């Protein structure tokens, strides 16, 4: 699995923090890692983007982004409004493939959810994943509403003949409500793919050394971690 595309059920679901955890676990397992933000929106040139945030938390990873646009909008809209050239799926695929020649694992973080548009032709992260023939990891929110958006995302991946590696809960609450606790059993059902981890809420605020030490305990063996889905489900089941 040299390239892994990381999407989410929406924006603000914890893709970046999850990407950092996956990167940290891979680094701890001795792999060289690069992270590529397909299109960074809503940051000024001097601000830290998602890829840099991953590097801050995960440590020794190569961080890059294909392009950045100032307004916090879908990349295609942000590019158009800024009068800048948009990012095309081909650009994302080329940048990821290049990083894969120099790293054992390349994590490609999308912007928002799977079908957010990158260019005027309607190109998306799904098109980039298709060009790369790369598996996709879906980061999902924990609570009410996540079953619908997770299943929609999984169905779209399947319709495009993309491999859904699994689902990670991007922010597992300290005091999970009933919906969150039930969703641990239901998410893999609706996704038709395994639950591969749960990143605790607040993880992004940990000191980087603590984040790196703990990241493998949030992720399953498929993602270089030691997290046990069965045990977790048993522990949180209502
Ligand atoms: N597990 C977590 N621990 C701490 N903070 C979190 C966690 N998950 C999400 N957050 C916070 O929630 C916000 C959104 O998370 P994040 O940036 O990872 O979302 P995203 O899915 O990457 O969004 P985008 O579509 O903008 O890339 C951030 O402020 C982040 O710090
Ligand atoms: Mg992000």
Short mmCIF file of N, CA, C and O in Angstrom, two decimals, residues 79-157:
data_model
loop_
_atom_site.label_atom_id
_atom_site.label_comp_id
_atom_site.label_asym_id
_atom_site.label_seq_id
_atom_site.Cartn_x
_atom_site.Cartn_y
_atom_site.Cartn_z
N UNK A 79 -10.58 28.46 -6.17
CA UNK A 79 -9.67 28.77 -7.27
C UNK A 79 -10.30 29.79 -8.21
O UNK A 79 -9.68 30.78 -8.61
N UNK A 80 -11.56 29.55 -8.55
CA UNK A 80 -12.26 30.43 -9.48
C UNK A 80 -12.34 31.85 -8.93
O UNK A 80 -12.03 32.83 -9.61
N UNK A 81 -12.72 31.95 -7.65
CA UNK A 81 -12.87 33.27 -7.04
C UNK A 81 -11.55 34.01 -6.88
O UNK A 81 -11.50 35.23 -6.87
N UNK A 82 -10.46 33.22 -6.74
CA UNK A 82 -9.13 33.83 -6.58
C UNK A 82 -8.49 34.13 -7.93
O UNK A 82 -7.41 34.73 -7.98
N UNK A 83 -9.14 33.69 -9.01
CA UNK A 83 -8.55 33.87 -10.34
C UNK A 83 -7.29 33.06 -10.50
O UNK A 83 -6.38 33.43 -11.25
N UNK A 84 -7.22 31.93 -9.78
CA UNK A 84 -6.04 31.07 -9.85
C UNK A 84 -6.36 29.79 -10.61
O UNK A 84 -7.52 29.40 -10.73
N UNK A 85 -5.30 29.15 -11.10
CA UNK A 85 -5.49 27.86 -11.78
C UNK A 85 -5.97 26.83 -10.77
O UNK A 85 -5.43 26.75 -9.66
N UNK A 86 -6.99 26.05 -11.11
CA UNK A 86 -7.48 25.03 -10.17
C UNK A 86 -6.54 23.83 -10.13
O UNK A 86 -5.64 23.70 -10.96
N UNK A 87 -6.78 22.98 -9.14
CA UNK A 87 -6.08 21.70 -9.05
C UNK A 87 -6.92 20.67 -9.83
O UNK A 87 -8.13 20.59 -9.64
N UNK A 88 -6.29 19.94 -10.71
CA UNK A 88 -6.98 18.87 -11.42
C UNK A 88 -6.60 17.53 -10.79
O UNK A 88 -5.49 17.39 -10.25
N UNK A 89 -7.48 16.54 -10.88
CA UNK A 89 -7.15 15.22 -10.31
C UNK A 89 -5.80 14.70 -10.81
O UNK A 89 -5.05 14.08 -10.05
N UNK A 90 -5.50 14.98 -12.07
CA UNK A 90 -4.21 14.55 -12.64
C UNK A 90 -3.03 15.17 -11.89
O UNK A 90 -2.00 14.50 -11.69
N UNK A 91 -3.18 16.41 -11.44
CA UNK A 91 -2.10 17.08 -10.68
C UNK A 91 -1.86 16.37 -9.35
O UNK A 91 -0.73 16.19 -8.91
N UNK A 92 -2.96 15.99 -8.70
CA UNK A 92 -2.87 15.29 -7.41
C UNK A 92 -2.20 13.93 -7.62
O UNK A 92 -1.30 13.54 -6.88
N UNK A 93 -2.65 13.23 -8.66
CA UNK A 93 -2.10 11.90 -8.93
C UNK A 93 -0.61 11.98 -9.26
O UNK A 93 0.19 11.17 -8.76
N UNK A 94 -0.23 12.98 -10.04
CA UNK A 94 1.19 13.11 -10.40
C UNK A 94 2.05 13.43 -9.18
O UNK A 94 3.13 12.86 -9.00
N UNK A 95 1.56 14.34 -8.34
CA UNK A 95 2.33 14.71 -7.15
C UNK A 95 2.47 13.52 -6.19
O UNK A 95 3.54 13.29 -5.62
N UNK A 96 1.40 12.75 -6.05
CA UNK A 96 1.44 11.59 -5.15
C UNK A 96 2.37 10.52 -5.71
O UNK A 96 3.16 9.92 -4.96
N UNK A 97 2.28 10.29 -7.01
CA UNK A 97 3.13 9.26 -7.63
C UNK A 97 4.60 9.63 -7.50
O UNK A 97 5.46 8.77 -7.26
N UNK A 98 4.90 10.92 -7.62
CA UNK A 98 6.29 11.36 -7.49
C UNK A 98 6.79 11.12 -6.07
O UNK A 98 7.89 10.60 -5.86
N UNK A 99 5.97 11.48 -5.08
CA UNK A 99 6.35 11.25 -3.67
C UNK A 99 6.53 9.76 -3.39
O UNK A 99 7.37 9.37 -2.58
N UNK A 100 5.75 8.93 -4.09
CA UNK A 100 5.82 7.48 -3.86
C UNK A 100 7.13 6.87 -4.37
O UNK A 100 7.49 5.77 -3.97
N UNK A 101 7.82 7.60 -5.24
CA UNK A 101 9.12 7.08 -5.69
C UNK A 101 10.19 7.27 -4.61
O UNK A 101 11.22 6.62 -4.65
N UNK A 102 9.90 8.15 -3.65
CA UNK A 102 10.90 8.47 -2.62
C UNK A 102 10.47 8.10 -1.20
O UNK A 102 11.21 8.31 -0.25
N UNK A 103 9.23 7.59 -1.04
CA UNK A 103 8.72 7.23 0.29
C UNK A 103 8.01 5.89 0.22
O UNK A 103 7.46 5.52 -0.81
N UNK A 104 7.98 5.21 1.37
CA UNK A 104 7.30 3.91 1.41
C UNK A 104 5.79 4.06 1.56
O UNK A 104 5.03 3.16 1.20
N UNK A 105 5.35 5.20 2.09
CA UNK A 105 3.91 5.44 2.24
C UNK A 105 3.62 6.90 1.94
O UNK A 105 4.28 7.80 2.48
N UNK A 106 2.64 7.13 1.06
CA UNK A 106 2.19 8.49 0.76
C UNK A 106 0.72 8.60 1.16
O UNK A 106 -0.11 7.82 0.69
N UNK A 107 0.43 9.54 2.04
CA UNK A 107 -0.94 9.79 2.48
C UNK A 107 -1.46 11.02 1.77
O UNK A 107 -0.86 12.10 1.88
N UNK A 108 -2.54 10.87 1.03
CA UNK A 108 -3.12 11.99 0.29
C UNK A 108 -4.40 12.43 0.99
O UNK A 108 -5.38 11.68 1.02
N UNK A 109 -4.38 13.61 1.61
CA UNK A 109 -5.58 14.11 2.28
C UNK A 109 -6.38 14.99 1.34
O UNK A 109 -5.84 15.93 0.74
N UNK A 110 -7.67 14.68 1.23
CA UNK A 110 -8.54 15.48 0.38
C UNK A 110 -8.94 16.78 1.07
O UNK A 110 -8.39 17.16 2.10
N UNK A 111 -9.90 17.45 0.48
CA UNK A 111 -10.49 18.65 1.07
C UNK A 111 -11.97 18.34 1.27
O UNK A 111 -12.65 17.95 0.33
N UNK A 112 -12.45 18.47 2.50
CA UNK A 112 -13.85 18.14 2.75
C UNK A 112 -14.12 16.67 2.46
O UNK A 112 -13.29 15.82 2.74
N UNK A 113 -15.29 16.38 1.85
CA UNK A 113 -15.66 15.00 1.55
C UNK A 113 -15.25 14.57 0.16
O UNK A 113 -14.60 15.31 -0.59
N UNK A 114 -15.67 13.35 -0.22
CA UNK A 114 -15.16 12.69 -1.43
C UNK A 114 -15.48 13.43 -2.72
O UNK A 114 -14.66 13.45 -3.64
N UNK A 115 -16.67 14.02 -2.82
CA UNK A 115 -17.09 14.60 -4.10
C UNK A 115 -16.97 16.12 -4.16
O UNK A 115 -17.55 16.76 -5.04
N UNK A 116 -16.21 16.67 -3.24
CA UNK A 116 -15.93 18.10 -3.31
C UNK A 116 -15.18 18.39 -4.61
O UNK A 116 -14.22 17.69 -4.95
N UNK A 117 -15.61 19.41 -5.32
CA UNK A 117 -15.04 19.65 -6.66
C UNK A 117 -13.75 20.45 -6.63
O UNK A 117 -13.64 21.44 -5.92
N UNK A 118 -12.83 20.00 -7.42
CA UNK A 118 -11.52 20.63 -7.49
C UNK A 118 -11.39 21.59 -8.68
O UNK A 118 -10.62 22.53 -8.63
N UNK A 119 -12.10 21.29 -9.76
CA UNK A 119 -11.95 22.11 -10.96
C UNK A 119 -13.30 22.29 -11.65
O UNK A 119 -14.30 21.71 -11.23
N UNK A 120 -13.31 23.10 -12.70
CA UNK A 120 -14.57 23.42 -13.38
C UNK A 120 -15.17 22.21 -14.08
O UNK A 120 -16.37 22.16 -14.35
N UNK A 121 -14.34 21.21 -14.37
CA UNK A 121 -14.84 20.00 -15.02
C UNK A 121 -15.47 19.04 -14.01
O UNK A 121 -15.97 17.98 -14.39
N UNK A 122 -15.43 19.40 -12.72
CA UNK A 122 -16.03 18.54 -11.71
C UNK A 122 -15.10 17.45 -11.22
O UNK A 122 -15.56 16.46 -10.63
N UNK A 123 -13.81 17.59 -11.45
CA UNK A 123 -12.84 16.61 -10.97
C UNK A 123 -12.81 16.58 -9.45
O UNK A 123 -12.99 17.61 -8.79
N UNK A 124 -12.63 15.40 -8.89
CA UNK A 124 -12.66 15.22 -7.43
C UNK A 124 -11.49 14.37 -6.96
O UNK A 124 -10.75 13.81 -7.76
N UNK A 125 -11.42 14.22 -5.63
CA UNK A 125 -10.42 13.33 -5.04
C UNK A 125 -10.65 11.89 -5.50
O UNK A 125 -9.69 11.12 -5.67
N UNK A 126 -11.91 11.53 -5.72
CA UNK A 126 -12.21 10.17 -6.20
C UNK A 126 -11.54 9.93 -7.55
O UNK A 126 -11.05 8.82 -7.81
N UNK A 127 -11.52 10.93 -8.40
CA UNK A 127 -10.85 10.79 -9.70
C UNK A 127 -9.35 10.61 -9.53
O UNK A 127 -8.73 9.82 -10.25
N UNK A 128 -8.78 11.33 -8.57
CA UNK A 128 -7.35 11.17 -8.31
C UNK A 128 -7.06 9.76 -7.80
O UNK A 128 -6.08 9.13 -8.22
N UNK A 129 -7.91 9.26 -6.91
CA UNK A 129 -7.73 7.90 -6.38
C UNK A 129 -7.81 6.88 -7.50
O UNK A 129 -7.06 5.90 -7.54
N UNK A 130 -8.71 7.13 -8.43
CA UNK A 130 -8.88 6.23 -9.59
C UNK A 130 -7.62 6.23 -10.46
O UNK A 130 -7.12 5.20 -10.88
N UNK A 131 -7.11 7.41 -10.72
CA UNK A 131 -5.89 7.53 -11.54
C UNK A 131 -4.73 6.80 -10.87
O UNK A 131 -3.87 6.21 -11.55
N UNK A 132 -4.70 6.84 -9.54
CA UNK A 132 -3.59 6.22 -8.80
C UNK A 132 -3.86 4.75 -8.51
O UNK A 132 -2.96 4.04 -8.08
N UNK A 133 -5.11 4.34 -8.71
CA UNK A 133 -5.53 3.00 -8.32
C UNK A 133 -5.19 2.75 -6.85
O UNK A 133 -4.68 1.67 -6.49
N UNK A 134 -5.43 3.75 -6.03
CA UNK A 134 -5.05 3.70 -4.62
C UNK A 134 -6.26 3.39 -3.75
O UNK A 134 -7.38 3.82 -4.05
N UNK A 135 -6.06 2.65 -2.65
CA UNK A 135 -7.14 2.44 -1.70
C UNK A 135 -7.50 3.74 -0.98
O UNK A 135 -6.69 4.67 -0.93
N UNK A 136 -8.72 3.76 -0.44
CA UNK A 136 -9.24 4.97 0.20
C UNK A 136 -9.62 4.65 1.64
O UNK A 136 -10.26 3.63 1.92
N UNK A 137 -9.21 5.52 2.54
CA UNK A 137 -9.60 5.44 3.94
C UNK A 137 -10.64 6.53 4.19
O UNK A 137 -10.43 7.68 3.79
N UNK A 138 -11.73 6.18 4.83
CA UNK A 138 -12.78 7.16 5.10
C UNK A 138 -12.77 7.52 6.59
O UNK A 138 -12.89 6.64 7.45
N UNK A 139 -12.60 8.79 6.88
CA UNK A 139 -12.67 9.28 8.25
C UNK A 139 -14.11 9.72 8.48
O UNK A 139 -14.68 10.48 7.69
N UNK A 140 -14.70 9.19 9.54
CA UNK A 140 -16.11 9.45 9.82
C UNK A 140 -16.25 10.11 11.19
O UNK A 140 -15.43 9.90 12.08
N UNK A 141 -17.31 10.90 11.33
CA UNK A 141 -17.60 11.44 12.65
C UNK A 141 -18.24 10.35 13.49
O UNK A 141 -18.67 9.30 12.97
N UNK A 142 -18.32 10.56 14.79
CA UNK A 142 -18.73 9.49 15.69
C UNK A 142 -20.25 9.39 15.86
O UNK A 142 -20.79 8.29 15.96
N UNK A 143 -20.91 10.52 15.84
CA UNK A 143 -22.29 10.56 16.34
C UNK A 143 -23.38 10.49 15.30
O UNK A 143 -23.18 10.03 14.17
N UNK A 144 -24.54 10.98 15.70
CA UNK A 144 -25.73 10.90 14.85
C UNK A 144 -25.48 11.52 13.48
O UNK A 144 -24.91 12.60 13.38
N UNK A 145 -25.89 10.81 12.42
CA UNK A 145 -25.72 11.29 11.05
C UNK A 145 -24.59 10.62 10.31
O UNK A 145 -24.54 10.64 9.08
N UNK A 146 -23.69 10.00 11.04
CA UNK A 146 -22.51 9.45 10.39
C UNK A 146 -22.81 8.18 9.59
O UNK A 146 -22.12 7.88 8.62
N UNK A 147 -23.85 7.44 9.97
CA UNK A 147 -24.16 6.21 9.23
C UNK A 147 -24.57 6.54 7.80
O UNK A 147 -24.14 5.87 6.84
N UNK A 148 -25.36 7.60 7.64
CA UNK A 148 -25.80 7.99 6.30
C UNK A 148 -24.63 8.48 5.44
O UNK A 148 -24.44 8.01 4.32
N UNK A 149 -23.83 9.40 5.97
CA UNK A 149 -22.74 9.96 5.15
C UNK A 149 -21.65 8.91 4.89
O UNK A 149 -21.02 8.92 3.84
N UNK A 150 -21.46 8.00 5.85
CA UNK A 150 -20.48 6.94 5.63
C UNK A 150 -20.96 5.98 4.54
O UNK A 150 -20.19 5.60 3.65
N UNK A 151 -22.25 5.62 4.61
CA UNK A 151 -22.75 4.69 3.58
C UNK A 151 -22.76 5.34 2.20
O UNK A 151 -22.42 4.70 1.20
N UNK A 152 -23.14 6.60 2.13
CA UNK A 152 -23.11 7.30 0.83
C UNK A 152 -21.69 7.31 0.26
O UNK A 152 -21.48 7.06 -0.93
N UNK A 153 -20.72 7.59 1.11
CA UNK A 153 -19.33 7.63 0.66
C UNK A 153 -18.88 6.25 0.20
O UNK A 153 -18.24 6.10 -0.85
N UNK A 154 -19.22 5.22 0.99
CA UNK A 154 -18.82 3.85 0.64
C UNK A 154 -19.46 3.42 -0.68
O UNK A 154 -18.81 2.79 -1.52
N UNK A 155 -20.72 3.78 -0.86
CA UNK A 155 -21.41 3.41 -2.11
C UNK A 155 -20.78 4.09 -3.31
O UNK A 155 -20.64 3.50 -4.38
N UNK A 156 -20.41 5.34 -3.15
CA UNK A 156 -19.79 6.06 -4.26
C UNK A 156 -18.44 5.45 -4.61
O UNK A 156 -18.09 5.32 -5.78
N UNK A 157 -17.68 5.08 -3.60
CA UNK A 157 -16.39 4.44 -3.85
C UNK A 157 -16.60 3.14 -4.61
O UNK A 157 -15.89 2.84 -5.58
#
